[in-house]
Amino acid sequence: VGAIVWNIVGSVMTPADAEETVSDVFYTLWKNSGKVRDGCLRGYLASIARSRAKNKLRESKAELYLEDDVIDLPDSAAGIGAGELAETLRTALAALSPRDREIMVRHYYLCQTAAAIGEETGMPAETVRTRLKAGRAALRELLSKEDFEP
Amino acid sequence: VNKRISGIFDNYGGEPPEIAQNSPINAERVASMTMERVGGRARRKRSILRSALIAAAVMALLAAAAFAKAPAVIGSQKEAVAAANLELNELRRLGVITADFTVEYGKCTAGLQNDGHLFSIFSRSFDPFYLIYFSDGDYYGNLSVSTVSGKITQFTISAKAAPGSAPWKTVDAADGTAMNLYDNFGDIFDPSITVDDFCGRLRDYWGYSGYKLISANCGNTPDDTDFPADGAALLSDRGGRQTLRTTVSFTGDQAGQKQYIEVSCYSDGACLMAGFAHSLG
């Protein structure tokens, strides 16, 4: 949880702000403990940590600095539902090599910088950016091909 | 249509913590990131915001202090009369008086004074004040309203005895005729009020922290007592005299003056005075 929160807010907020967000994550877990399904705790925690950290970031009027975060999709993808989007994302990620998938998840989900990913995976940051570009292309292609219902 | 990839990843329901757990927080990296970024524009913004908040708090304190020094300025007879009525309400609320009358602008005189020698019990009384003479049928008298604080700094309230009411005493007037004296103090204040009650309520009204009943043998008048008044005695109890002055010193009175509270029985009714400097009385 700390790693996710730090990746998102650590560059623009103080340690105290980040700690507050982490506390908020566990408070949310405590409040919703009855709703978490068995075996899903880590996924749930990661999701809450990301969501709370992004909210915190929004409150401070700061933005995430991610590589080419905006993707241009056909109009048919405009009204795509959350469930369909999740399924498409899983399919797109499954089509990537394990290394590229990890890089995409680290960057766009855990919000690690290319440099940080490079440090932890032993790749130059530029290589990370190239692989991110490939991952974006795969995602865009899949989202463009899908015939989403309006 | 444009979509954020990070937004699409909001729907990611995978299991990323393995990755996250394999990338523990590197304290040095976090510190360098924090110092690097927060030391830039974000830190300056935060610093400016903090300075602005501190400045605003200081300004608020200064403004509050300024208001505390000069809460009101009475600039005309009309304002003085309006303030007098508000303050009479406050005196009634505190139980200093019960007399129910109002001072009407146009039916009273309200002169601006600046020689507060009669009313120098307060340092603020040296500021100009309006001395208002009023008559409201059943009540008449005068009172001073400070132009600075808006408070009543002295008052004399006479209540006319009801026609046909029994006099307290009948004495010989200077021309040899019989003269009735009335003690209808119940028309001015609660007849059950003691000297202590009264002084305590005046203390509250004027904002002092305490009071002390003292002797006042200044020789100016036989109505003074050369021993402190009994605080438990009724305010209206004059010990058989026509007039009695109770001398009191309020704690925090910057002018340091003793002042007197006078209760008197006159031929037309009872009279209460408060807020007068004793040494000049």
GROMACS .gro file of C-alpha atoms in nm:
model
  431
    1VAL     CA    1   0.000   0.000   0.000
    2GLY     CA    2   0.282   0.235   0.093
    3ALA     CA    3   0.456   0.175  -0.237
    4ILE     CA    4   0.145   0.248  -0.441
    5VAL     CA    5   0.063   0.561  -0.246
    6TRP     CA    6   0.421   0.684  -0.268
    7ASN     CA    7   0.438   0.628  -0.642
    8ILE     CA    8   0.135   0.847  -0.688
    9VAL     CA    9   0.167   1.124  -0.430
   10GLY     CA   10   0.526   1.099  -0.313
   11SER     CA   11   0.664   1.339  -0.569
   12VAL     CA   12   0.432   1.627  -0.484
   13MET     CA   13   0.337   1.576  -0.120
   14THR     CA   14   0.505   1.547   0.213
   15PRO     CA   15   0.563   1.215   0.389
   16ALA     CA   16   0.292   1.317   0.636
   17ASP     CA   17   0.037   1.353   0.354
   18ALA     CA   18   0.132   1.013   0.218
   19GLU     CA   19   0.108   0.856   0.563
   20GLU     CA   20  -0.235   1.006   0.604
   21THR     CA   21  -0.342   0.852   0.275
   22VAL     CA   22  -0.206   0.511   0.375
   23SER     CA   23  -0.397   0.538   0.703
   24ASP     CA   24  -0.706   0.626   0.506
   25VAL     CA   25  -0.663   0.310   0.296
   26PHE     CA   26  -0.656   0.087   0.602
   27TYR     CA   27  -0.943   0.276   0.759
   28THR     CA   28  -1.144   0.209   0.442
   29LEU     CA   29  -1.050  -0.157   0.461
   30TRP     CA   30  -1.160  -0.170   0.823
   31LYS     CA   31  -1.493  -0.011   0.737
   32ASN     CA   32  -1.551  -0.245   0.443
   33SER     CA   33  -1.395  -0.557   0.588
   34GLY     CA   34  -1.716  -0.750   0.546
   35LYS     CA   35  -1.727  -0.683   0.173
   36VAL     CA   36  -1.384  -0.814   0.082
   37ARG     CA   37  -1.401  -1.159  -0.073
   38ASP     CA   38  -1.163  -1.432   0.038
   39GLY     CA   39  -0.841  -1.432  -0.158
   40CYS     CA   40  -0.899  -1.081  -0.294
   41LEU     CA   41  -0.755  -0.879  -0.010
   42ARG     CA   42  -0.434  -0.776  -0.181
   43GLY     CA   43  -0.610  -0.676  -0.502
   44TYR     CA   44  -0.867  -0.485  -0.301
   45LEU     CA   45  -0.602  -0.304  -0.100
   46ALA     CA   46  -0.410  -0.211  -0.412
   47SER     CA   47  -0.723  -0.078  -0.574
   48ILE     CA   48  -0.818   0.130  -0.268
   49ALA     CA   49  -0.464   0.260  -0.227
   50ARG     CA   50  -0.454   0.374  -0.587
   51SER     CA   51  -0.796   0.531  -0.568
   52ARG     CA   52  -0.726   0.718  -0.241
   53ALA     CA   53  -0.388   0.837  -0.360
   54LYS     CA   54  -0.535   0.969  -0.685
   55ASN     CA   55  -0.806   1.148  -0.490
   56LYS     CA   56  -0.542   1.303  -0.270
   57LEU     CA   57  -0.354   1.412  -0.574
   58ARG     CA   58  -0.667   1.566  -0.721
   59GLU     CA   59  -0.735   1.755  -0.395
   60SER     CA   60  -0.394   1.914  -0.418
   61LYS     CA   61  -0.462   2.012  -0.781
   62ALA     CA   62  -0.160   1.810  -0.888
   63GLU     CA   63  -0.146   1.569  -1.177
   64LEU     CA   64   0.015   1.236  -1.243
   65TYR     CA   65   0.303   1.258  -1.485
   66LEU     CA   66   0.267   0.946  -1.691
   67GLU     CA   67   0.408   0.870  -2.034
   68ASP     CA   68   0.154   0.960  -2.306
   69ASP     CA   69  -0.132   0.893  -2.071
   70VAL     CA   70  -0.400   1.001  -2.321
   71ILE     CA   71  -0.495   0.755  -2.594
   72ASP     CA   72  -0.707   0.837  -2.896
   73LEU     CA   73  -0.982   0.582  -2.955
   74PRO     CA   74  -1.264   0.550  -3.210
   75ASP     CA   75  -1.596   0.705  -3.114
   76SER     CA   76  -1.738   0.355  -3.065
   77ALA     CA   77  -1.527   0.333  -2.749
   78ALA     CA   78  -1.681   0.647  -2.600
   79GLY     CA   79  -1.959   0.480  -2.408
   80ILE     CA   80  -1.777   0.166  -2.314
   81GLY     CA   81  -1.878   0.034  -1.975
   82ALA     CA   82  -1.646  -0.037  -1.687
   83GLY     CA   83  -1.696  -0.411  -1.709
   84GLU     CA   84  -1.618  -0.425  -2.080
   85LEU     CA   85  -1.321  -0.199  -2.031
   86ALA     CA   86  -1.181  -0.424  -1.762
   87GLU     CA   87  -1.223  -0.729  -1.981
   88THR     CA   88  -1.059  -0.560  -2.279
   89LEU     CA   89  -0.773  -0.440  -2.062
   90ARG     CA   90  -0.714  -0.791  -1.930
   91THR     CA   91  -0.715  -0.928  -2.287
   92ALA     CA   92  -0.475  -0.660  -2.404
   93LEU     CA   93  -0.238  -0.720  -2.115
   94ALA     CA   94  -0.256  -1.096  -2.170
   95ALA     CA   95  -0.140  -1.045  -2.525
   96LEU     CA   96   0.175  -0.869  -2.405
   97SER     CA   97   0.492  -1.043  -2.299
   98PRO     CA   98   0.522  -1.084  -1.923
   99ARG     CA   99   0.792  -0.816  -1.911
  100ASP     CA  100   0.587  -0.564  -2.113
  101ARG     CA  101   0.280  -0.642  -1.908
  102GLU     CA  102   0.470  -0.575  -1.590
  103ILE     CA  103   0.599  -0.247  -1.724
  104MET     CA  104   0.249  -0.136  -1.825
  105VAL     CA  105   0.106  -0.228  -1.485
  106ARG     CA  106   0.393  -0.065  -1.299
  107HIS     CA  107   0.357   0.256  -1.493
  108TYR     CA  108  -0.016   0.300  -1.551
  109TYR     CA  109  -0.148   0.121  -1.245
  110LEU     CA  110   0.121   0.164  -0.984
  111CYS     CA  111   0.229   0.495  -1.137
  112GLN     CA  112   0.599   0.429  -1.116
  113THR     CA  113   0.813   0.650  -1.334
  114ALA     CA  114   1.003   0.507  -1.625
  115ALA     CA  115   1.325   0.575  -1.440
  116ALA     CA  116   1.205   0.393  -1.130
  117ILE     CA  117   1.085   0.096  -1.336
  118GLY     CA  118   1.422   0.091  -1.510
  119GLU     CA  119   1.600   0.090  -1.177
  120GLU     CA  120   1.398  -0.200  -1.045
  121THR     CA  121   1.395  -0.409  -1.364
  122GLY     CA  122   1.750  -0.339  -1.470
  123MET     CA  123   1.652  -0.160  -1.790
  124PRO     CA  124   1.746   0.181  -1.915
  125ALA     CA  125   1.460   0.426  -1.873
  126GLU     CA  126   1.449   0.479  -2.247
  127THR     CA  127   1.390   0.107  -2.300
  128VAL     CA  128   1.105   0.123  -2.053
  129ARG     CA  129   0.951   0.408  -2.252
  130THR     CA  130   0.983   0.211  -2.576
  131ARG     CA  131   0.810  -0.087  -2.422
  132LEU     CA  132   0.539   0.136  -2.284
  133LYS     CA  133   0.483   0.267  -2.631
  134ALA     CA  134   0.441  -0.087  -2.759
  135GLY     CA  135   0.199  -0.167  -2.481
  136ARG     CA  136  -0.007   0.144  -2.556
  137ALA     CA  137  -0.024   0.046  -2.922
  138ALA     CA  138  -0.147  -0.301  -2.835
  139LEU     CA  139  -0.409  -0.160  -2.602
  140ARG     CA  140  -0.522   0.095  -2.854
  141GLU     CA  141  -0.548  -0.167  -3.128
  142LEU     CA  142  -0.758  -0.394  -2.917
  143LEU     CA  143  -0.987  -0.117  -2.797
  144SER     CA  144  -1.028   0.004  -3.155
  145LYS     CA  145  -1.110  -0.339  -3.293
  146GLU     CA  146  -1.370  -0.425  -3.033
  147ASP     CA  147  -1.726  -0.373  -3.138
  148PHE     CA  148  -1.855  -0.212  -2.821
  149GLU     CA  149  -2.223  -0.180  -2.772
  150PRO     CA  150  -2.338   0.175  -2.724
  151VAL     CA  151  -1.248   1.006  -2.830
  152ASN     CA  152  -0.962   1.055  -2.586
  153LYS     CA  153  -0.922   0.834  -2.282
  154ARG     CA  154  -0.658   0.825  -2.015
  155ILE     CA  155  -0.475   0.497  -1.996
  156SER     CA  156  -0.438   0.545  -1.621
  157GLY     CA  157  -0.817   0.582  -1.617
  158ILE     CA  158  -0.857   0.258  -1.808
  159PHE     CA  159  -0.630   0.097  -1.552
  160ASP     CA  160  -0.878   0.203  -1.283
  161ASN     CA  161  -1.065  -0.105  -1.403
  162TYR     CA  162  -0.766  -0.327  -1.362
  163GLY     CA  163  -0.870  -0.605  -1.134
  164GLY     CA  164  -0.550  -0.799  -1.147
  165GLU     CA  165  -0.313  -0.874  -0.870
  166PRO     CA  166  -0.041  -0.608  -0.883
  167PRO     CA  167   0.074  -0.622  -0.522
  168GLU     CA  168   0.329  -0.887  -0.611
  169ILE     CA  169   0.499  -0.626  -0.816
  170ALA     CA  170   0.445  -0.360  -0.557
  171GLN     CA  171   0.574  -0.578  -0.279
  172ASN     CA  172   0.881  -0.655  -0.481
  173SER     CA  173   0.953  -0.287  -0.503
  174PRO     CA  174   0.979  -0.177  -0.144
  175ILE     CA  175   1.003   0.191  -0.070
  176ASN     CA  176   1.355   0.307  -0.103
  177ALA     CA  177   1.386   0.573   0.164
  178GLU     CA  178   1.663   0.757  -0.012
  179ARG     CA  179   1.478   0.761  -0.340
  180VAL     CA  180   1.157   0.877  -0.180
  181ALA     CA  181   1.344   1.148   0.007
  182SER     CA  182   1.523   1.265  -0.303
  183MET     CA  183   1.199   1.263  -0.501
  184THR     CA  184   1.022   1.456  -0.230
  185MET     CA  185   1.297   1.711  -0.188
  186GLU     CA  186   1.340   1.743  -0.560
  187ARG     CA  187   0.977   1.804  -0.643
  188VAL     CA  188   0.848   1.971  -0.331
  189GLY     CA  189   1.153   2.190  -0.328
  190GLY     CA  190   1.035   2.334  -0.656
  191ARG     CA  191   0.714   2.508  -0.749
  192ALA     CA  192   0.490   2.303  -0.521
  193ARG     CA  193   0.699   2.393  -0.220
  194ARG     CA  194   0.699   2.759  -0.310
  195LYS     CA  195   0.321   2.752  -0.348
  196ARG     CA  196   0.284   2.583  -0.012
  197SER     CA  197   0.521   2.830   0.146
  198ILE     CA  198   0.328   3.123   0.001
  199LEU     CA  199   0.000   2.973   0.120
  200ARG     CA  200   0.140   2.920   0.470
  201SER     CA  201   0.270   3.276   0.482
  202ALA     CA  202  -0.066   3.407   0.363
  203LEU     CA  203  -0.249   3.211   0.632
  204ILE     CA  204  -0.017   3.335   0.905
  205ALA     CA  205  -0.053   3.691   0.778
  206ALA     CA  206  -0.432   3.655   0.775
  207ALA     CA  207  -0.429   3.523   1.133
  208VAL     CA  208  -0.211   3.814   1.248
  209MET     CA  209  -0.436   4.064   1.073
  210ALA     CA  210  -0.742   3.909   1.237
  211LEU     CA  211  -0.580   3.938   1.579
  212LEU     CA  212  -0.482   4.299   1.516
  213ALA     CA  213  -0.831   4.380   1.394
  214ALA     CA  214  -0.982   4.218   1.702
  215ALA     CA  215  -0.748   4.416   1.924
  216ALA     CA  216  -0.839   4.737   1.745
  217PHE     CA  217  -1.208   4.667   1.796
  218ALA     CA  218  -1.145   4.591   2.161
  219LYS     CA  219  -0.986   4.933   2.205
  220ALA     CA  220  -1.254   5.125   2.027
  221PRO     CA  221  -1.575   4.926   2.015
  222ALA     CA  222  -1.804   5.214   1.944
  223VAL     CA  223  -1.799   5.580   1.871
  224ILE     CA  224  -2.107   5.783   1.955
  225GLY     CA  225  -2.111   6.078   1.720
  226SER     CA  226  -2.447   6.243   1.772
  227GLN     CA  227  -2.726   6.301   2.022
  228LYS     CA  228  -2.941   6.054   1.835
  229GLU     CA  229  -2.677   5.785   1.857
  230ALA     CA  230  -2.627   5.863   2.225
  231VAL     CA  231  -2.998   5.819   2.295
  232ALA     CA  232  -3.009   5.496   2.098
  233ALA     CA  233  -2.707   5.367   2.290
  234ALA     CA  234  -2.866   5.473   2.619
  235ASN     CA  235  -3.174   5.263   2.553
  236LEU     CA  236  -2.966   4.961   2.458
  237GLU     CA  237  -2.760   4.999   2.773
  238LEU     CA  238  -3.070   5.045   2.990
  239ASN     CA  239  -3.189   4.712   2.851
  240GLU     CA  240  -2.856   4.561   2.950
  241LEU     CA  241  -2.885   4.705   3.301
  242ARG     CA  242  -3.230   4.552   3.327
  243ARG     CA  243  -3.105   4.220   3.193
  244LEU     CA  244  -2.831   4.212   3.454
  245GLY     CA  245  -3.078   4.304   3.726
  246VAL     CA  246  -2.912   4.634   3.816
  247ILE     CA  247  -3.246   4.807   3.770
  248THR     CA  248  -3.602   4.706   3.705
  249ALA     CA  249  -3.729   5.055   3.615
  250ASP     CA  250  -3.905   5.025   3.283
  251PHE     CA  251  -3.865   5.340   3.083
  252THR     CA  252  -3.710   5.455   2.761
  253VAL     CA  253  -3.527   5.768   2.670
  254GLU     CA  254  -3.688   5.929   2.370
  255TYR     CA  255  -3.492   6.136   2.128
  256GLY     CA  256  -3.667   6.472   2.098
  257LYS     CA  257  -3.810   6.446   2.447
  258CYS     CA  258  -3.483   6.467   2.628
  259THR     CA  259  -3.173   6.681   2.622
  260ALA     CA  260  -2.847   6.519   2.532
  261GLY     CA  261  -2.553   6.751   2.564
  262LEU     CA  262  -2.198   6.664   2.476
  263GLN     CA  263  -1.970   6.708   2.776
  264ASN     CA  264  -1.600   6.685   2.809
  265ASP     CA  265  -1.544   6.783   3.170
  266GLY     CA  266  -1.592   6.452   3.337
  267HIS     CA  267  -1.496   6.581   3.680
  268LEU     CA  268  -1.821   6.464   3.830
  269PHE     CA  269  -1.790   6.130   3.664
  270SER     CA  270  -1.420   6.067   3.677
  271ILE     CA  271  -1.445   5.722   3.825
  272PHE     CA  272  -1.346   5.580   3.490
  273SER     CA  273  -1.041   5.684   3.300
  274ARG     CA  274  -1.253   5.656   2.989
  275SER     CA  275  -1.489   5.915   3.134
  276PHE     CA  276  -1.237   6.178   3.042
  277ASP     CA  277  -1.342   6.110   2.689
  278PRO     CA  278  -1.637   6.319   2.577
  279PHE     CA  279  -1.971   6.184   2.686
  280TYR     CA  280  -2.333   6.272   2.634
  281LEU     CA  281  -2.518   6.377   2.947
  282ILE     CA  282  -2.881   6.298   2.884
  283TYR     CA  283  -3.163   6.440   3.093
  284PHE     CA  284  -3.481   6.247   3.052
  285SER     CA  285  -3.834   6.248   3.183
  286ASP     CA  286  -4.073   5.969   3.107
  287GLY     CA  287  -4.380   6.047   3.318
  288ASP     CA  288  -4.314   5.801   3.598
  289TYR     CA  289  -3.936   5.830   3.579
  290TYR     CA  290  -3.691   6.112   3.536
  291GLY     CA  291  -3.323   6.166   3.585
  292ASN     CA  292  -3.004   6.176   3.390
  293LEU     CA  293  -2.738   5.946   3.264
  294SER     CA  294  -2.404   5.970   3.086
  295VAL     CA  295  -2.315   5.775   2.775
  296SER     CA  296  -1.947   5.745   2.690
  297THR     CA  297  -1.877   5.836   2.328
  298VAL     CA  298  -1.597   5.580   2.324
  299SER     CA  299  -1.747   5.272   2.483
  300GLY     CA  300  -2.116   5.350   2.438
  301LYS     CA  301  -2.172   5.244   2.797
  302ILE     CA  302  -2.367   5.426   3.063
  303THR     CA  303  -2.103   5.553   3.306
  304GLN     CA  304  -2.338   5.708   3.561
  305PHE     CA  305  -2.707   5.727   3.616
  306THR     CA  306  -2.957   5.900   3.838
  307ILE     CA  307  -3.303   5.749   3.825
  308SER     CA  308  -3.596   5.895   4.016
  309ALA     CA  309  -3.927   5.715   4.036
  310LYS     CA  310  -4.235   5.920   4.112
  311ALA     CA  311  -4.440   5.775   4.394
  312ALA     CA  312  -4.790   5.667   4.296
  313PRO     CA  313  -5.051   5.926   4.387
  314GLY     CA  314  -5.207   5.852   4.725
  315SER     CA  315  -4.938   5.605   4.825
  316ALA     CA  316  -4.827   5.601   5.186
  317PRO     CA  317  -4.515   5.808   5.255
  318TRP     CA  318  -4.214   5.660   5.432
  319LYS     CA  319  -4.190   5.964   5.655
  320THR     CA  320  -4.330   6.312   5.694
  321VAL     CA  321  -4.087   6.589   5.783
  322ASP     CA  322  -4.097   6.964   5.815
  323ALA     CA  323  -3.996   7.144   5.502
  324ALA     CA  324  -3.782   7.459   5.509
  325ASP     CA  325  -4.090   7.677   5.490
  326GLY     CA  326  -4.237   7.499   5.786
  327THR     CA  327  -4.493   7.296   5.596
  328ALA     CA  328  -4.520   6.922   5.621
  329MET     CA  329  -4.341   6.726   5.353
  330ASN     CA  330  -4.389   6.362   5.272
  331LEU     CA  331  -4.090   6.147   5.175
  332TYR     CA  332  -4.138   5.831   4.972
  333ASP     CA  333  -3.931   5.513   4.961
  334ASN     CA  334  -4.077   5.346   4.655
  335PHE     CA  335  -3.740   5.189   4.560
  336GLY     CA  336  -3.929   4.887   4.432
  337ASP     CA  337  -4.012   5.101   4.128
  338ILE     CA  338  -3.640   5.132   4.047
  339PHE     CA  339  -3.478   4.807   4.150
  340ASP     CA  340  -3.566   4.470   4.293
  341PRO     CA  341  -3.646   4.548   4.658
  342SER     CA  342  -3.486   4.221   4.769
  343ILE     CA  343  -3.149   4.312   4.621
  344THR     CA  344  -2.861   4.349   4.865
  345VAL     CA  345  -2.568   4.588   4.849
  346ASP     CA  346  -2.346   4.298   4.743
  347ASP     CA  347  -2.590   4.193   4.472
  348PHE     CA  348  -2.604   4.544   4.337
  349CYS     CA  349  -2.229   4.601   4.338
  350GLY     CA  350  -2.169   4.263   4.177
  351ARG     CA  351  -2.410   4.341   3.898
  352LEU     CA  352  -2.255   4.683   3.839
  353ARG     CA  353  -1.915   4.513   3.835
  354ASP     CA  354  -2.042   4.281   3.561
  355TYR     CA  355  -2.192   4.565   3.363
  356TRP     CA  356  -1.878   4.777   3.371
  357GLY     CA  357  -1.653   4.480   3.318
  358TYR     CA  358  -1.451   4.501   3.637
  359SER     CA  359  -1.306   4.197   3.803
  360GLY     CA  360  -1.423   4.271   4.154
  361TYR     CA  361  -1.530   4.532   4.407
  362LYS     CA  362  -1.470   4.625   4.768
  363LEU     CA  363  -1.698   4.810   5.004
  364ILE     CA  364  -1.499   5.077   5.183
  365SER     CA  365  -1.537   5.366   5.423
  366ALA     CA  366  -1.570   5.714   5.283
  367ASN     CA  367  -1.543   5.978   5.546
  368CYS     CA  368  -1.453   6.261   5.315
  369GLY     CA  369  -1.659   6.515   5.501
  370ASN     CA  370  -1.843   6.629   5.197
  371THR     CA  371  -2.178   6.514   5.312
  372PRO     CA  372  -2.332   6.363   5.623
  373ASP     CA  373  -2.480   6.097   5.407
  374ASP     CA  374  -2.145   5.926   5.376
  375THR     CA  375  -2.060   5.649   5.615
  376ASP     CA  376  -1.727   5.631   5.790
  377PHE     CA  377  -1.739   5.254   5.787
  378PRO     CA  378  -1.785   5.008   5.503
  379ALA     CA  379  -2.143   4.922   5.423
  380ASP     CA  380  -2.281   4.584   5.514
  381GLY     CA  381  -2.286   4.390   5.188
  382ALA     CA  382  -2.567   4.167   5.310
  383ALA     CA  383  -2.795   4.461   5.387
  384LEU     CA  384  -3.073   4.551   5.150
  385LEU     CA  385  -2.973   4.824   4.908
  386SER     CA  386  -3.283   5.018   5.005
  387ASP     CA  387  -3.201   4.994   5.377
  388ARG     CA  388  -3.075   5.338   5.476
  389GLY     CA  389  -3.071   5.276   5.851
  390GLY     CA  390  -3.347   5.527   5.906
  391ARG     CA  391  -3.179   5.803   5.707
  392GLN     CA  392  -3.335   5.994   5.422
  393THR     CA  393  -3.024   5.935   5.214
  394LEU     CA  394  -2.744   5.684   5.235
  395ARG     CA  395  -2.430   5.660   5.030
  396THR     CA  396  -2.251   5.332   4.996
  397THR     CA  397  -1.890   5.373   4.895
  398VAL     CA  398  -1.729   5.114   4.675
  399SER     CA  399  -1.403   5.065   4.490
  400PHE     CA  400  -1.405   4.847   4.182
  401THR     CA  401  -1.110   4.627   4.107
  402GLY     CA  402  -0.962   4.731   3.775
  403ASP     CA  403  -1.092   5.087   3.783
  404GLN     CA  404  -0.805   5.255   3.607
  405ALA     CA  405  -0.889   5.595   3.747
  406GLY     CA  406  -0.863   5.445   4.097
  407GLN     CA  407  -1.155   5.648   4.224
  408LYS     CA  408  -1.389   5.553   4.501
  409GLN     CA  409  -1.744   5.595   4.394
  410TYR     CA  410  -2.073   5.603   4.566
  411ILE     CA  411  -2.413   5.453   4.524
  412GLU     CA  412  -2.684   5.668   4.671
  413VAL     CA  413  -3.038   5.584   4.768
  414SER     CA  414  -3.263   5.875   4.869
  415CYS     CA  415  -3.620   5.942   4.963
  416TYR     CA  416  -3.766   6.264   4.826
  417SER     CA  417  -4.098   6.432   4.832
  418ASP     CA  418  -4.198   6.302   4.493
  419GLY     CA  419  -4.043   5.958   4.517
  420ALA     CA  420  -3.730   5.747   4.555
  421CYS     CA  421  -3.403   5.804   4.379
  422LEU     CA  422  -3.104   5.585   4.293
  423MET     CA  423  -2.768   5.717   4.183
  424ALA     CA  424  -2.460   5.519   4.075
  425GLY     CA  425  -2.132   5.590   3.906
  426PHE     CA  426  -2.030   5.913   4.079
  427ALA     CA  427  -1.677   5.991   4.192
  428HIS     CA  428  -1.684   6.003   4.566
  429SER     CA  429  -1.421   6.261   4.638
  430LEU     CA  430  -1.607   6.517   4.435
  431GLY     CA  431  -1.956   6.413   4.534
   0.00000   0.00000   0.00000
